[in-house]
Amino acid sequence: MGVPAENVTEFEEKTQSTLTVANNNDGVAEEDQQQEEEDVISMKLGVYARRWVILTISCVAIFLRGFNQSCYGPINSVFVKFLGIHPWQVDWFILTQSVVFLSMSLPMSWLTSRLGFRQSYLLMTSTLLLGFALTTIGVSMPTGYISIIVGQTVMGFSNIISWSIPPPTAAIWFPTVEVATAVALQVVGRGIGESVGSVLTPEIVNVRQSMGVIGFRLTWIFITFTLIAAILTVCVYFFVVDAPPLPPSEAQAKAIIQKVKTGDLQKQSFTEALKQYKQVIKELFTDPYFVAVWFVFGAVNPVLRNNSVLLSSVLHTKFVGQTQLNSKAGLVLMGGWITYTIGGFIAGPLITKTKKFREVVLFSVAFECVTCLVILLGVKFSVLVCVYVGVVAQGLFLGMANTSLFEILIEVTYPKPTMLVTMVNIIGMGIFRLMYPIIGRVLLSNIGATASTSFPFALTFISSVIFLIMRPPYKRMQADTGGSKDGTDSEQMKLLTANGSK
């Protein structure tokens, strides 16, 4: 049975006790209270094998989300035939999630701050399970359009939590030397899911098949993923807890102290928690560094996702007479998502070794902008190979950008609660995820294929300029390396070495 959070918060309980004693001593000077806090931080740190189980669960959940978001675009024409609908109505399988993402991210950030880490995981996987089940019912019959839309609406709630999970999973459970790798692996999970979704569905179903064959094959695809989601939910119940007994890093220890001092949203009354929540939101959106990361993360993230929705339609519009465009689009998108996973693997260790957060983001976003330009020129001058190369290269730089943006987000907002910060951050992504395919489809229908590819180029260019100018502070890194007053190096690795992995 899952272990309740209160049985594993040994460090938090010790912190509360120590700080309470310090605060009750009226004559205690400020420097003495600071010393009390440093004494708490000097407790043993710990890393636990359970972190890898939790990371695996997160990666699989993100894999399922990635599959679900990439499997519809490459077979747009198949759904048009099977369900008797228009191409733009198929777009709404993804756009429905984006509407939920945009409208519910703020309320969900409030909810998850009250639920805590474990309950948020359970909510993520259970809504994923329900969404897949409803979608399975929908794809099993030609009249199932509404069931698919409802399923994707439910999936939208899971997506919100899924996007917010990587930073807190890494920060709460992993030592500093593993944080970037933990974030990168979760980015990789999405890339693998998107790759499988892009290539699997066009290989299994096509418009030349009978209605019966299409329905049968689609049903079994989604039954399989429904079962995986069910197994995942059971694993969350048995293995995921709110926090380890001891924090894995000095930065996390200090974040716990800050939470104890300011009040834990999960333990406060509704009124008190709402007041603190509003204060955190206000502080975030008056911080120019957070606002910059908020905009850039939202602007650059949906670019490859936009290709998953519109690439097949763009190719059919511009390259009339070409054969097997759906299959080719699926293979190219698979290539893009494979390179996305590679980008995540590159960025994680690179950031861990160099700590060049801003530089890695700038490099990634600038070259993502270049790939958008390559795609635009390929469509304009009818050079199909340029489009394909642009999409595949785009995945590489987007994978690097996502990993590094998650990392820099934690740095500029530390020590604010990572899950709450990430939930607020992805509101911007929700706005752009909705804008990209709608604006792209309107431009494609009314002006042409070239115009539909210009919007991603413009936004990634603006994002590159922002990071060229910005000089953000690295607050978490300072907390991990500035623990001693005499300027000596952090004691974290000594403590981890002394404790060993538990």
XYZ file of C-alpha atoms in Angstrom:
502
model
C 0.000 0.000 0.000
C 1.216 3.543 -0.730
C 3.076 5.157 2.149
C 1.418 8.363 3.417
C 3.453 11.503 2.995
C 3.568 12.257 6.697
C 5.565 9.055 7.355
C 8.464 10.172 5.177
C 8.900 13.885 5.997
C 11.539 13.353 8.698
C 13.517 16.406 7.600
C 10.468 18.683 7.522
C 9.469 17.617 11.044
C 12.994 18.308 12.342
C 12.991 21.680 10.582
C 9.677 22.653 12.129
C 10.890 21.684 15.594
C 14.207 23.518 15.326
C 12.772 26.716 13.877
C 9.975 26.757 16.427
C 12.511 26.700 19.271
C 14.486 29.491 17.602
C 11.419 31.648 17.032
C 10.236 31.220 20.633
C 13.461 32.666 22.016
C 12.746 36.396 22.091
C 16.351 37.358 22.570
C 17.726 35.375 19.672
C 19.567 37.571 17.193
C 18.959 37.290 13.468
C 22.372 35.728 12.889
C 21.640 33.114 15.540
C 18.381 32.197 13.822
C 20.289 31.911 10.563
C 22.756 29.595 12.315
C 19.815 27.465 13.507
C 18.705 27.124 9.882
C 22.221 26.170 8.803
C 22.297 23.557 11.564
C 19.123 22.040 10.105
C 20.639 22.003 6.619
C 23.722 20.267 8.039
C 21.604 17.218 8.850
C 22.374 14.188 6.740
C 21.186 14.396 3.158
C 19.971 11.256 1.454
C 19.235 9.722 -1.913
C 16.899 6.770 -2.330
C 16.458 4.012 -4.905
C 12.731 4.832 -5.013
C 13.608 7.935 -7.062
C 14.288 5.765 -10.130
C 10.899 4.055 -9.834
C 9.147 7.425 -9.608
C 11.180 8.747 -12.548
C 10.243 5.682 -14.631
C 6.545 6.202 -13.858
C 6.835 9.836 -14.884
C 8.648 8.946 -18.128
C 6.019 6.350 -19.087
C 3.168 8.781 -18.365
C 4.875 11.416 -20.511
C 5.448 8.774 -23.210
C 1.698 8.042 -23.272
C 0.920 11.744 -23.483
C 3.367 12.127 -26.366
C 1.819 9.229 -28.271
C -1.687 10.594 -27.844
C -0.693 14.027 -29.106
C 1.100 12.862 -32.257
C -1.021 9.957 -33.497
C -3.916 11.907 -35.069
C -2.274 14.385 -37.457
C -0.506 11.845 -39.719
C -3.827 9.986 -40.302
C -6.051 13.053 -40.588
C -7.486 11.740 -43.864
C -8.267 8.350 -42.276
C -10.405 9.987 -39.586
C -12.079 12.132 -42.243
C -13.159 8.948 -44.019
C -13.989 6.838 -40.949
C -15.909 9.467 -38.979
C -17.331 11.382 -41.958
C -15.946 14.741 -40.807
C -13.782 17.605 -42.127
C -9.974 17.877 -41.675
C -10.318 20.842 -39.305
C -12.552 18.747 -37.052
C -9.731 16.204 -36.674
C -7.479 19.101 -35.573
C -9.786 19.499 -32.590
C -8.634 16.179 -31.135
C -5.517 18.137 -30.188
C -7.055 21.603 -29.928
C -9.540 20.333 -27.322
C -6.588 19.475 -25.097
C -5.154 22.934 -25.739
C -8.416 24.640 -24.718
C -8.429 22.675 -21.453
C -4.728 23.419 -21.028
C -5.295 27.151 -21.428
C -8.495 27.495 -19.412
C -7.677 25.127 -16.549
C -3.925 25.520 -15.941
C -4.361 28.206 -13.278
C -7.130 26.367 -11.346
C -5.153 23.119 -11.657
C -2.025 24.812 -10.284
C -4.066 25.740 -7.218
C -5.480 22.211 -6.930
C -2.128 20.423 -7.214
C -0.554 22.767 -4.656
C -3.218 21.507 -2.243
C -3.024 17.869 -3.301
C 0.724 17.446 -3.027
C 3.142 15.353 -5.079
C 1.627 11.850 -4.687
C -2.012 12.811 -5.176
C -1.065 14.883 -8.227
C 0.598 11.803 -9.733
C -2.554 9.759 -9.084
C -4.720 12.435 -10.701
C -2.394 12.557 -13.716
C -2.475 8.817 -14.423
C -6.164 8.281 -13.608
C -7.265 11.026 -16.017
C -4.862 9.573 -18.577
C -6.564 6.195 -18.123
C -10.076 7.640 -18.436
C -9.100 9.701 -21.487
C -7.704 6.678 -23.321
C -10.767 4.583 -22.409
C -13.190 7.174 -23.821
C -11.060 7.603 -26.951
C -11.046 3.812 -27.442
C -14.854 3.807 -27.401
C -14.891 6.664 -29.900
C -12.519 5.143 -32.467
C -14.414 1.847 -32.378
C -17.409 3.252 -34.319
C -18.052 5.775 -37.121
C -20.342 7.787 -34.816
C -17.721 8.118 -32.084
C -16.506 11.670 -32.734
C -18.075 13.108 -29.568
C -16.637 10.316 -27.414
C -13.159 11.067 -28.787
C -13.586 14.776 -28.054
C -14.705 14.027 -24.473
C -11.771 11.645 -24.056
C -9.326 14.288 -25.274
C -10.918 16.826 -22.939
C -10.197 14.533 -19.988
C -6.720 13.953 -21.391
C -6.180 17.715 -21.291
C -6.311 17.665 -17.481
C -3.712 14.890 -17.396
C -1.511 16.879 -19.777
C -1.487 19.897 -17.461
C -0.123 17.835 -14.576
C 2.188 15.856 -16.847
C 3.852 19.053 -18.049
C 4.347 20.251 -14.472
C 5.867 16.999 -13.170
C 9.508 17.002 -14.495
C 10.974 19.862 -12.391
C 9.479 18.820 -9.002
C 10.301 15.156 -9.630
C 13.920 16.110 -10.259
C 14.164 18.683 -7.450
C 12.417 16.679 -4.711
C 14.036 13.288 -5.341
C 17.406 13.801 -7.064
C 20.731 15.272 -5.892
C 21.989 18.316 -7.747
C 24.404 16.298 -9.896
C 21.455 14.244 -11.231
C 18.775 16.932 -11.581
C 19.486 17.881 -15.206
C 19.638 14.196 -16.179
C 16.308 13.492 -14.460
C 14.676 16.377 -16.329
C 16.267 15.276 -19.618
C 15.000 11.694 -19.271
C 11.452 12.953 -18.873
C 11.875 15.108 -21.987
C 13.146 11.981 -23.748
C 9.995 10.111 -22.668
C 7.910 12.603 -24.570
C 10.129 12.331 -27.630
C 9.823 8.543 -27.757
C 6.041 8.756 -27.361
C 5.736 11.361 -30.102
C 7.951 9.239 -32.378
C 5.843 6.119 -31.849
C 2.602 8.038 -32.357
C 3.855 9.660 -35.558
C 4.848 6.410 -37.263
C 2.625 3.732 -35.698
C -0.832 4.904 -36.748
C -0.058 5.594 -40.459
C 1.658 2.195 -40.657
C -1.361 0.376 -39.223
C -4.278 2.256 -40.820
C -4.727 4.044 -44.163
C -7.550 5.386 -46.326
C -7.439 2.398 -48.697
C -8.704 0.050 -45.985
C -12.354 -0.753 -45.397
C -14.320 0.958 -42.631
C -14.380 -2.275 -40.630
C -10.611 -2.762 -40.779
C -9.935 0.866 -39.817
C -12.260 0.663 -36.813
C -10.864 -2.682 -35.644
C -7.228 -1.591 -35.867
C -7.781 1.792 -34.231
C -9.665 0.123 -31.379
C -6.826 -2.273 -30.618
C -4.233 0.479 -30.723
C -6.083 2.460 -28.074
C -7.043 -0.569 -25.975
C -3.323 -1.326 -25.642
C -2.531 2.168 -24.396
C -5.533 2.132 -22.056
C -4.125 -1.005 -20.403
C -0.685 0.614 -20.040
C -2.313 3.631 -18.373
C -4.176 1.301 -15.986
C -0.947 -0.480 -14.969
C 0.733 2.891 -14.489
C -2.028 4.094 -12.154
C -1.606 0.978 -9.983
C 2.160 1.589 -9.841
C 1.603 5.186 -8.710
C -0.637 3.975 -5.870
C 1.974 1.552 -4.563
C 5.262 3.367 -5.179
C 4.868 7.167 -5.250
C 5.082 9.180 -2.026
C 5.172 12.928 -1.438
C 8.860 13.230 -0.527
C 11.888 11.224 0.659
C 12.676 11.126 4.402
C 15.742 13.325 3.861
C 16.286 15.911 1.090
C 18.746 15.001 -1.688
C 20.495 18.392 -1.878
C 21.227 21.550 0.103
C 19.029 23.540 -2.281
C 16.074 21.257 -1.561
C 16.800 21.420 2.191
C 16.693 25.216 2.041
C 13.485 25.076 -0.004
C 11.888 22.940 2.712
C 12.961 25.465 5.354
C 11.388 28.229 3.265
C 8.181 26.206 2.987
C 8.068 25.660 6.748
C 8.686 29.357 7.432
C 6.122 30.695 4.951
C 3.562 27.916 5.376
C 2.788 24.816 3.326
C -0.192 25.357 1.012
C -1.129 21.720 1.459
C -1.536 22.118 5.228
C -3.062 25.599 5.434
C -6.725 26.495 5.631
C -8.435 27.306 2.351
C -8.370 31.071 3.001
C -4.725 31.164 4.096
C -3.601 28.976 1.214
C -5.496 31.062 -1.326
C -3.912 34.234 0.017
C -0.411 32.766 -0.213
C -1.148 31.343 -3.664
C -2.187 34.776 -4.953
C 0.966 36.286 -3.465
C 3.187 33.741 -5.250
C 1.411 34.402 -8.561
C 1.873 38.150 -8.103
C 5.558 37.731 -7.300
C 6.106 35.548 -10.368
C 4.484 37.906 -12.852
C 6.302 40.938 -11.465
C 9.633 39.139 -11.929
C 10.955 40.052 -15.409
C 13.104 36.913 -15.585
C 10.147 34.625 -14.939
C 8.017 36.527 -17.464
C 10.765 36.156 -20.079
C 11.093 32.395 -19.483
C 7.280 32.117 -19.390
C 6.984 33.704 -22.844
C 9.881 31.852 -24.450
C 8.839 28.456 -23.087
C 5.327 28.987 -24.435
C 6.485 30.303 -27.799
C 9.091 27.672 -28.710
C 7.560 24.520 -27.232
C 4.576 23.979 -29.594
C 6.567 24.316 -32.839
C 7.126 20.612 -33.505
C 3.683 19.820 -32.094
C 2.274 22.253 -34.680
C 3.971 20.213 -37.404
C 2.355 17.048 -36.039
C -1.042 18.706 -36.546
C -0.512 20.563 -39.826
C 2.415 19.014 -41.717
C 0.314 16.440 -43.565
C -2.173 19.136 -44.672
C 0.633 21.515 -45.717
C 2.243 18.805 -47.847
C -1.045 17.849 -49.500
C -1.694 21.524 -50.295
C 1.748 22.432 -51.636
C 3.029 19.178 -53.152
C 0.055 18.066 -55.225
C 0.756 14.854 -57.101
C 3.220 13.444 -54.580
C 2.318 9.972 -53.349
C 2.156 8.519 -49.804
C 2.426 11.932 -48.175
C 0.743 10.718 -44.964
C 3.294 7.951 -44.478
C 6.174 10.257 -45.377
C 4.919 12.930 -43.004
C 4.642 10.315 -40.255
C 8.200 9.085 -40.839
C 9.592 12.622 -40.891
C 7.758 13.500 -37.678
C 9.080 10.313 -36.122
C 12.561 11.480 -37.114
C 11.869 14.847 -35.514
C 10.772 13.256 -32.251
C 13.729 10.868 -32.264
C 16.118 13.808 -32.556
C 14.059 15.504 -29.825
C 15.037 12.677 -27.472
C 18.667 13.048 -28.532
C 18.459 16.786 -27.819
C 17.231 16.043 -24.301
C 20.139 13.649 -23.747
C 22.610 16.272 -24.974
C 21.263 19.202 -22.947
C 21.064 17.410 -19.595
C 24.737 16.437 -19.229
C 25.847 19.652 -20.942
C 24.077 21.796 -18.331
C 25.289 19.573 -15.481
C 28.905 20.009 -16.582
C 28.951 23.663 -17.658
C 26.107 25.328 -15.688
C 25.645 27.533 -18.776
C 21.863 27.653 -18.537
C 21.263 30.814 -20.562
C 23.798 29.943 -23.240
C 22.306 26.490 -23.837
C 18.805 27.989 -24.098
C 19.998 30.680 -26.509
C 21.834 28.179 -28.727
C 18.835 25.826 -28.793
C 16.186 28.461 -29.501
C 18.291 30.255 -32.130
C 18.831 27.056 -34.106
C 15.186 26.097 -33.671
C 14.452 29.420 -35.386
C 16.845 28.460 -38.201
C 14.979 25.162 -38.734
C 11.691 27.082 -38.955
C 13.263 29.218 -41.676
C 14.459 26.104 -43.543
C 10.922 24.657 -43.482
C 9.452 27.979 -44.638
C 11.874 28.190 -47.579
C 11.313 24.532 -48.463
C 7.558 25.105 -48.696
C 7.921 28.406 -50.559
C 10.236 26.998 -53.223
C 8.636 23.504 -53.280
C 11.793 21.717 -52.091
C 10.430 18.741 -50.184
C 13.820 17.652 -48.842
C 14.251 21.032 -47.090
C 10.951 20.530 -45.288
C 11.966 17.048 -44.173
C 15.440 18.125 -43.039
C 13.985 21.136 -41.215
C 11.481 19.025 -39.261
C 14.065 16.417 -38.236
C 16.622 19.065 -37.177
C 13.915 21.010 -35.363
C 13.359 18.102 -33.002
C 17.010 18.140 -31.910
C 17.030 21.802 -30.922
C 13.549 21.678 -29.376
C 14.661 18.792 -27.143
C 17.630 20.855 -25.988
C 15.450 23.941 -25.522
C 12.834 22.133 -23.421
C 15.381 20.601 -21.069
C 17.343 23.824 -20.624
C 14.208 25.969 -20.201
C 12.960 23.692 -17.423
C 16.336 24.063 -15.739
C 16.530 27.838 -16.044
C 12.937 28.121 -14.820
C 13.920 26.404 -11.554
C 16.986 28.638 -11.260
C 15.235 32.005 -11.625
C 12.256 31.126 -9.375
C 14.043 29.274 -6.525
C 12.984 28.727 -3.707
C 9.332 28.974 -4.746
C 7.446 25.624 -4.932
C 8.580 23.941 -8.146
C 5.258 22.288 -9.020
C 3.304 25.517 -8.555
C 5.868 27.500 -10.562
C 5.836 24.968 -13.394
C 2.039 24.851 -13.467
C 1.903 28.653 -13.795
C 4.660 28.568 -16.410
C 2.794 26.174 -18.683
C -0.168 28.558 -18.931
C 1.884 30.426 -21.513
C 2.491 27.204 -23.369
C -1.263 26.544 -23.333
C -1.896 29.900 -24.994
C 0.595 29.221 -27.775
C -0.406 25.570 -28.221
C -3.900 26.804 -29.022
C -2.732 29.686 -31.214
C -0.280 27.770 -33.407
C -2.606 25.273 -35.157
C -5.563 27.678 -35.327
C -3.528 30.483 -36.898
C -1.661 27.955 -39.050
C -4.895 26.385 -40.335
C -6.432 29.807 -41.071
C -3.314 30.929 -42.958
C -3.162 27.627 -44.820
C -6.813 27.795 -45.890
C -6.954 31.491 -46.782
C -3.458 32.477 -47.926
C -1.380 29.364 -48.545
C 1.105 26.843 -47.218
C 4.034 29.281 -47.073
C 2.112 31.743 -44.895
C 1.176 28.974 -42.445
C 4.883 28.242 -41.793
C 5.822 31.893 -41.154
C 4.222 32.161 -37.694
C 6.599 29.683 -35.954
C 9.602 31.417 -37.517
C 8.493 34.828 -36.211
C 7.945 33.652 -32.629
C 11.175 31.669 -32.359
C 13.068 34.691 -33.709
C 11.578 36.929 -30.996
C 12.436 34.296 -28.371
C 16.053 34.186 -29.548
C 16.357 37.957 -29.174
C 14.941 37.821 -25.637
C 17.582 35.354 -24.454
C 20.305 37.223 -26.298
C 19.504 40.254 -24.148
C 18.593 38.570 -20.842
C 21.091 37.936 -18.018
C 19.158 35.808 -15.475
C 20.297 34.996 -11.907
C 20.997 31.372 -10.954
C 19.439 31.266 -7.479
C 19.303 27.508 -6.944
C 22.933 27.059 -7.970
C 23.918 29.791 -5.505
C 21.999 27.993 -2.750
C 23.813 24.737 -3.481
C 27.284 26.279 -3.585
C 26.945 29.043 -1.014
C 26.044 27.050 2.072
C 29.072 28.055 4.151
C 29.908 31.545 5.317
C 33.618 31.198 4.685
C 33.095 30.544 0.995
C 34.105 26.899 1.062
C 32.574 24.450 -1.341
C 29.197 22.818 -0.657
C 29.231 19.896 1.744
C 26.559 18.095 -0.259
C 28.741 15.548 -2.010
C 30.631 14.775 1.214
C 27.354 14.086 2.961
C 26.062 11.966 0.090
C 29.276 10.009 0.065
C 29.039 9.463 3.814
C 25.384 8.386 3.675
C 25.455 6.339 0.496
C 22.376 5.639 -1.590
C 19.448 4.280 0.401
